[in-house]
PDB file of C-alpha atoms in Angstrom:
ATOM      1  CA  MET A1285     218.627  12.476  52.674  1.00 96.00           C
ATOM      2  CA  LYS A1286     216.795  16.195  52.264  1.00 95.00           C
ATOM      3  CA  ILE A1287     215.460  17.647  49.274  1.00 93.00           C
ATOM      4  CA  GLU A1288     216.251  20.918  48.974  1.00 94.00           C
ATOM      5  CA  LYS A1289     213.268  23.281  47.103  1.00 91.00           C
ATOM      6  CA  GLU A1290     212.742  26.891  46.005  1.00 93.00           C
ATOM      7  CA  PRO A1291     212.732  29.169  48.454  1.00 90.00           C
ATOM      8  CA  TYR A1292     208.645  29.972  49.719  1.00 86.00           C
ATOM      9  CA  PRO A1293     206.651  30.673  52.785  1.00 86.00           C
ATOM     10  CA  ALA A1294     207.197  27.511  54.532  1.00 84.00           C
ATOM     11  CA  LEU A1295     206.161  27.789  57.585  1.00 87.00           C
ATOM     12  CA  TYR A1296     202.909  25.771  59.064  1.00 88.00           C
ATOM     13  CA  PRO A1297     200.539  26.112  60.156  1.00 92.00           C
ATOM     14  CA  VAL A1298     199.474  28.972  60.672  1.00 93.00           C
ATOM     15  CA  PRO A1299     196.567  30.683  62.664  1.00 95.00           C
ATOM     16  CA  VAL A1300     193.203  31.504  60.517  1.00 98.00           C
ATOM     17  CA  SER A1301     191.899  34.837  61.812  1.00 98.00           C
ATOM     18  CA  LEU A1302     188.686  37.286  60.284  1.00 99.00           C
ATOM     19  CA  ILE A1303     189.605  40.678  60.265  1.00 99.00           C
ATOM     20  CA  THR A1304     187.316  43.296  61.107  1.00 99.00           C
ATOM     21  CA  CYS A1305     187.710  46.897  59.880  1.00 97.00           C
ATOM     22  CA  ASP A1306     185.161  48.995  59.413  1.00 93.00           C
ATOM     23  CA  GLU A1307     181.990  47.281  58.045  1.00 93.00           C
ATOM     24  CA  ASN A1308     184.338  44.257  55.802  1.00 98.00           C
ATOM     25  CA  ILE A1309     185.637  41.190  57.320  1.00 98.00           C
ATOM     26  CA  VAL A1310     188.763  39.745  55.882  1.00 98.00           C
ATOM     27  CA  THR A1311     190.086  35.759  56.247  1.00 98.00           C
ATOM     28  CA  ILE A1312     194.104  36.372  57.062  1.00 98.00           C
ATOM     29  CA  ALA A1313     196.626  33.422  58.082  1.00 96.00           C
ATOM     30  CA  TRP A1314     199.982  34.657  57.946  1.00 96.00           C
ATOM     31  CA  ILE A1315     199.416  36.576  61.431  1.00 97.00           C
ATOM     32  CA  GLY A1316     201.081  36.291  64.355  1.00 97.00           C
ATOM     33  CA  THR A1317     202.485  38.173  67.898  1.00 97.00           C
ATOM     34  CA  ALA A1318     204.505  40.102  67.189  1.00 98.00           C
ATOM     35  CA  CYS A1319     205.811  41.958  70.776  1.00 98.00           C
ATOM     36  CA  TYR A1320     205.116  40.963  74.224  1.00 98.00           C
ATOM     37  CA  ASP A1321     205.248  44.580  75.940  1.00 98.00           C
ATOM     38  CA  PRO A1322     203.579  46.463  74.734  1.00 98.00           C
ATOM     39  CA  PRO A1323     201.006  44.059  73.540  1.00 99.00           C
ATOM     40  CA  MET A1324     201.089  43.919  69.412  1.00 99.00           C
ATOM     41  CA  LEU A1325     200.338  40.857  66.938  1.00 99.00           C
ATOM     42  CA  CYS A1326     201.350  41.542  62.815  1.00 99.00           C
ATOM     43  CA  PHE A1327     199.445  40.105  59.704  1.00 98.00           C
ATOM     44  CA  ALA A1328     200.349  40.424  56.188  1.00 98.00           C
ATOM     45  CA  ILE A1329     197.754  41.689  53.771  1.00 98.00           C
ATOM     46  CA  ARG A1330     198.489  42.666  49.633  1.00 98.00           C
ATOM     47  CA  PRO A1331     198.576  46.296  49.348  1.00 98.00           C
ATOM     48  CA  GLU A1332     195.498  46.170  46.851  1.00 97.00           C
ATOM     49  CA  ARG A1333     193.037  44.925  49.072  1.00 97.00           C
ATOM     50  CA  PHE A1334     189.774  46.726  50.703  1.00 97.00           C
ATOM     51  CA  SER A1335     191.019  45.656  53.511  1.00 98.00           C
ATOM     52  CA  HIS A1336     194.461  47.471  53.617  1.00 98.00           C
ATOM     53  CA  ASP A1337     192.758  50.297  52.806  1.00 98.00           C
ATOM     54  CA  LEU A1338     190.333  50.381  55.020  1.00 98.00           C
ATOM     55  CA  ILE A1339     192.692  49.775  57.908  1.00 99.00           C
ATOM     56  CA  GLU A1340     195.065  52.854  56.930  1.00 98.00           C
ATOM     57  CA  LYS A1341     192.110  54.978  56.888  1.00 98.00           C
ATOM     58  CA  SER A1342     190.916  53.844  60.212  1.00 98.00           C
ATOM     59  CA  LYS A1343     194.362  53.387  61.753  1.00 99.00           C
ATOM     60  CA  GLU A1344     192.098  50.230  63.714  1.00 99.00           C
ATOM     61  CA  PHE A1345     191.008  46.645  63.453  1.00 99.00           C
ATOM     62  CA  VAL A1346     190.242  44.164  65.316  1.00 99.00           C
ATOM     63  CA  VAL A1347     191.292  40.433  64.988  1.00 99.00           C
ATOM     64  CA  ASN A1348     188.749  37.611  65.424  1.00 99.00           C
ATOM     65  CA  ILE A1349     189.613  34.188  65.927  1.00 98.00           C
ATOM     66  CA  PRO A1350     187.225  31.765  64.263  1.00 98.00           C
ATOM     67  CA  LYS A1351     185.814  27.758  65.587  1.00 96.00           C
ATOM     68  CA  ARG A1352     185.686  25.049  63.010  1.00 95.00           C
ATOM     69  CA  GLU A1353     182.169  25.618  62.994  1.00 96.00           C
ATOM     70  CA  ILE A1354     181.880  28.476  60.862  1.00 98.00           C
ATOM     71  CA  LEU A1355     184.432  27.386  58.534  1.00 98.00           C
ATOM     72  CA  LYS A1356     182.707  27.425  55.598  1.00 98.00           C
ATOM     73  CA  GLU A1357     182.028  31.341  56.275  1.00 98.00           C
ATOM     74  CA  VAL A1358     185.458  31.966  57.392  1.00 98.00           C
ATOM     75  CA  ASP A1359     186.539  30.381  53.384  1.00 98.00           C
ATOM     76  CA  PHE A1360     183.452  33.120  51.608  1.00 98.00           C
ATOM     77  CA  CYS A1361     185.520  35.906  53.829  1.00 98.00           C
ATOM     78  CA  GLY A1362     188.844  35.424  52.066  1.00 96.00           C
ATOM     79  CA  MET A1363     187.469  34.282  48.187  1.00 96.00           C
ATOM     80  CA  VAL A1364     185.199  37.479  47.998  1.00 96.00           C
ATOM     81  CA  SER A1365     186.259  41.338  47.880  1.00 96.00           C
ATOM     82  CA  GLY A1366     183.631  43.628  50.597  1.00 95.00           C
ATOM     83  CA  ARG A1367     184.063  46.176  47.488  1.00 95.00           C
ATOM     84  CA  ASN A1368     181.586  44.302  45.660  1.00 94.00           C
ATOM     85  CA  VAL A1369     179.696  41.899  48.822  1.00 96.00           C
ATOM     86  CA  LYS A1370     178.752  42.910  52.080  1.00 97.00           C
ATOM     87  CA  LYS A1371     180.327  39.900  53.916  1.00 98.00           C
ATOM     88  CA  PHE A1372     178.501  40.816  57.505  1.00 98.00           C
ATOM     89  CA  GLU A1373     174.942  40.313  55.278  1.00 97.00           C
ATOM     90  CA  LYS A1374     176.040  36.978  53.546  1.00 97.00           C
ATOM     91  CA  THR A1375     177.056  35.343  56.692  1.00 98.00           C
ATOM     92  CA  LYS A1376     174.741  35.895  58.944  1.00 98.00           C
ATOM     93  CA  PHE A1377     177.541  36.845  61.212  1.00 98.00           C
ATOM     94  CA  THR A1378     176.486  39.071  64.098  1.00 98.00           C
ATOM     95  CA  LYS A1379     178.485  42.519  64.750  1.00 98.00           C
ATOM     96  CA  ILE A1380     178.960  42.758  68.811  1.00 98.00           C
ATOM     97  CA  LYS A1381     180.221  46.972  69.467  1.00 98.00           C
ATOM     98  CA  ALA A1382     184.245  46.868  69.964  1.00 98.00           C
ATOM     99  CA  ARG A1383     184.967  48.279  73.560  1.00 98.00           C
ATOM    100  CA  LYS A1384     187.870  50.486  72.516  1.00 99.00           C
ATOM    101  CA  VAL A1385     187.842  50.772  68.620  1.00 99.00           C
ATOM    102  CA  SER A1386     185.157  51.359  66.212  1.00 98.00           C
ATOM    103  CA  SER A1387     185.568  47.924  64.262  1.00 98.00           C
ATOM    104  CA  PRO A1388     183.033  45.741  64.542  1.00 98.00           C
ATOM    105  CA  LEU A1389     183.699  42.129  67.075  1.00 99.00           C
ATOM    106  CA  ILE A1390     182.041  39.073  65.505  1.00 99.00           C
ATOM    107  CA  LYS A1391     179.587  37.246  67.632  1.00 99.00           C
ATOM    108  CA  GLU A1392     180.770  33.976  66.019  1.00 98.00           C
ATOM    109  CA  CYS A1393     184.373  34.364  66.922  1.00 98.00           C
ATOM    110  CA  PRO A1394     184.765  33.189  70.790  1.00 98.00           C
ATOM    111  CA  VAL A1395     188.536  35.801  70.988  1.00 98.00           C
ATOM    112  CA  ASN A1396     188.456  39.093  69.534  1.00 99.00           C
ATOM    113  CA  ILE A1397     191.418  41.234  69.870  1.00 99.00           C
ATOM    114  CA  GLU A1398     191.244  44.751  69.500  1.00 99.00           C
ATOM    115  CA  CYS A1399     193.935  47.005  68.375  1.00 99.00           C
ATOM    116  CA  ARG A1400     194.679  49.763  66.884  1.00 99.00           C
ATOM    117  CA  LEU A1401     197.355  50.361  63.613  1.00 99.00           C
ATOM    118  CA  GLU A1402     200.881  50.777  64.801  1.00 98.00           C
ATOM    119  CA  LYS A1403     202.738  50.494  61.445  1.00 98.00           C
ATOM    120  CA  ILE A1404     202.644  49.626  58.073  1.00 99.00           C
ATOM    121  CA  VAL A1405     205.523  47.856  56.580  1.00 99.00           C
ATOM    122  CA  PRO A1406     206.165  47.567  52.825  1.00 98.00           C
ATOM    123  CA  LEU A1407     207.370  43.856  52.336  1.00 98.00           C
ATOM    124  CA  GLY A1408     207.158  42.635  48.254  1.00 97.00           C
ATOM    125  CA  THR A1409     203.795  41.143  47.478  1.00 98.00           C
ATOM    126  CA  HIS A1410     202.406  42.195  50.739  1.00 98.00           C
ATOM    127  CA  ASP A1411     202.471  44.318  53.215  1.00 99.00           C
ATOM    128  CA  LEU A1412     203.152  43.481  56.735  1.00 99.00           C
ATOM    129  CA  LEU A1413     200.511  45.249  59.208  1.00 99.00           C
ATOM    130  CA  ILE A1414     201.690  46.212  62.665  1.00 99.00           C
ATOM    131  CA  GLY A1415     198.697  46.185  65.297  1.00 99.00           C
ATOM    132  CA  ARG A1416     198.958  47.434  69.039  1.00 99.00           C
ATOM    133  CA  ILE A1417     196.788  45.073  71.152  1.00 99.00           C
ATOM    134  CA  VAL A1418     194.276  47.539  72.913  1.00 99.00           C
ATOM    135  CA  THR A1419     192.066  44.504  74.599  1.00 99.00           C
ATOM    136  CA  VAL A1420     191.396  40.963  74.343  1.00 98.00           C
ATOM    137  CA  ASN A1421     187.785  39.790  74.205  1.00 98.00           C
ATOM    138  CA  VAL A1422     186.742  36.220  75.630  1.00 98.00           C
ATOM    139  CA  ASP A1423     183.576  34.078  75.424  1.00 98.00           C
ATOM    140  CA  GLU A1424     182.950  33.546  79.447  1.00 97.00           C
ATOM    141  CA  GLU A1425     182.720  29.652  78.420  1.00 96.00           C
ATOM    142  CA  LEU A1426     186.382  29.266  77.363  1.00 96.00           C
ATOM    143  CA  ILE A1427     187.658  30.933  80.764  1.00 96.00           C
ATOM    144  CA  GLU A1428     189.191  27.942  82.656  1.00 96.00           C
ATOM    145  CA  ASN A1429     191.260  28.969  85.752  1.00 94.00           C
ATOM    146  CA  GLY A1430     191.494  32.167  84.236  1.00 92.00           C
ATOM    147  CA  LYS A1431     193.097  30.313  80.762  1.00 91.00           C
ATOM    148  CA  ILE A1432     192.067  29.955  77.548  1.00 91.00           C
ATOM    149  CA  ASN A1433     190.909  26.653  77.202  1.00 92.00           C
ATOM    150  CA  TYR A1434     192.205  26.478  73.218  1.00 88.00           C
ATOM    151  CA  LYS A1435     190.986  23.114  72.876  1.00 88.00           C
ATOM    152  CA  LYS A1436     187.090  24.707  73.271  1.00 91.00           C
ATOM    153  CA  ALA A1437     187.844  27.156  71.342  1.00 92.00           C
ATOM    154  CA  GLU A1438     188.245  25.177  68.251  1.00 93.00           C
ATOM    155  CA  PRO A1439     191.182  27.551  66.094  1.00 94.00           C
ATOM    156  CA  ILE A1440     191.573  26.798  62.733  1.00 96.00           C
ATOM    157  CA  CYS A1441     194.644  26.361  61.109  1.00 95.00           C
ATOM    158  CA  TYR A1442     195.830  26.835  57.681  1.00 95.00           C
ATOM    159  CA  VAL A1443     198.068  25.008  55.678  1.00 94.00           C
ATOM    160  CA  LYS A1444     198.879  25.091  52.161  1.00 90.00           C
ATOM    161  CA  GLY A1445     194.878  25.458  50.942  1.00 92.00           C
ATOM    162  CA  GLU A1446     194.296  23.510  53.364  1.00 95.00           C
ATOM    163  CA  TYR A1447     192.194  23.472  56.826  1.00 96.00           C
ATOM    164  CA  TRP A1448     193.371  22.263  59.837  1.00 94.00           C
ATOM    165  CA  SER A1449     192.426  22.121  63.211  1.00 93.00           C
ATOM    166  CA  LEU A1450     194.524  21.380  66.194  1.00 88.00           C
ATOM    167  CA  GLY A1451     195.401  18.199  68.389  1.00 85.00           C
ATOM    168  CA  ASP A1452     196.199  17.483  71.589  1.00 85.00           C
ATOM    169  CA  VAL A1453     199.079  19.149  74.561  1.00 83.00           C
ATOM    170  CA  ILE A1454     202.224  17.548  73.569  1.00 87.00           C
ATOM    171  CA  GLY A1455     204.161  19.687  76.137  1.00 91.00           C
ATOM    172  CA  ARG A1456     204.266  22.278  78.251  1.00 89.00           C
ATOM    173  CA  TYR A1457     206.508  25.576  78.571  1.00 90.00           C
ATOM    174  CA  GLY A1458     209.801  24.375  79.792  1.00 93.00           C
ATOM    175  CA  PHE A1459     209.346  20.507  80.782  1.00 90.00           C
ATOM    176  CA  SER A1460     212.365  19.834  79.651  1.00 91.00           C
ATOM    177  CA  LYS A1461     213.611  21.492  82.292  1.00 89.00           C
ATOM    178  CA  ARG A1462     211.831  20.300  85.350  1.00 81.00           C
TER     179      ARG A1462
END
């Protein structure tokens, strides 16, 4: 028997990311792919957040995909405001100059996705920010046969206040038709 629950954001797990905008870092978990061609992603953020204002003004940002070994810093970046704290200094993250946008990459994150802001969609408590992906930077040691080895990348997932890691591959797209 299924039990009915009141509506809430029930999707799980969601990927954890660190978004750099100007000199700030914000932890975002409500993020995903929006379009394949042109390549776009989207994420939800409250309009009163410091990062929202920075992205709205600069029209660009970088999505940095963290690995589990920097989890404490990832959590910290979501708990304090960049209005009051210089997060790059506190976390000791290393800034790398981006190729196509002015916001920095985080060296300690194995994947960095540079984006230009396409649109902001007001939704309610959160706005949906849609970004066009202009380039993707990947640590060389993660590339195997031309693809990212996600197990080596050790991405972090988030479920209702808890951080999780990924398990093993259990299938490949289209395996049911083979």
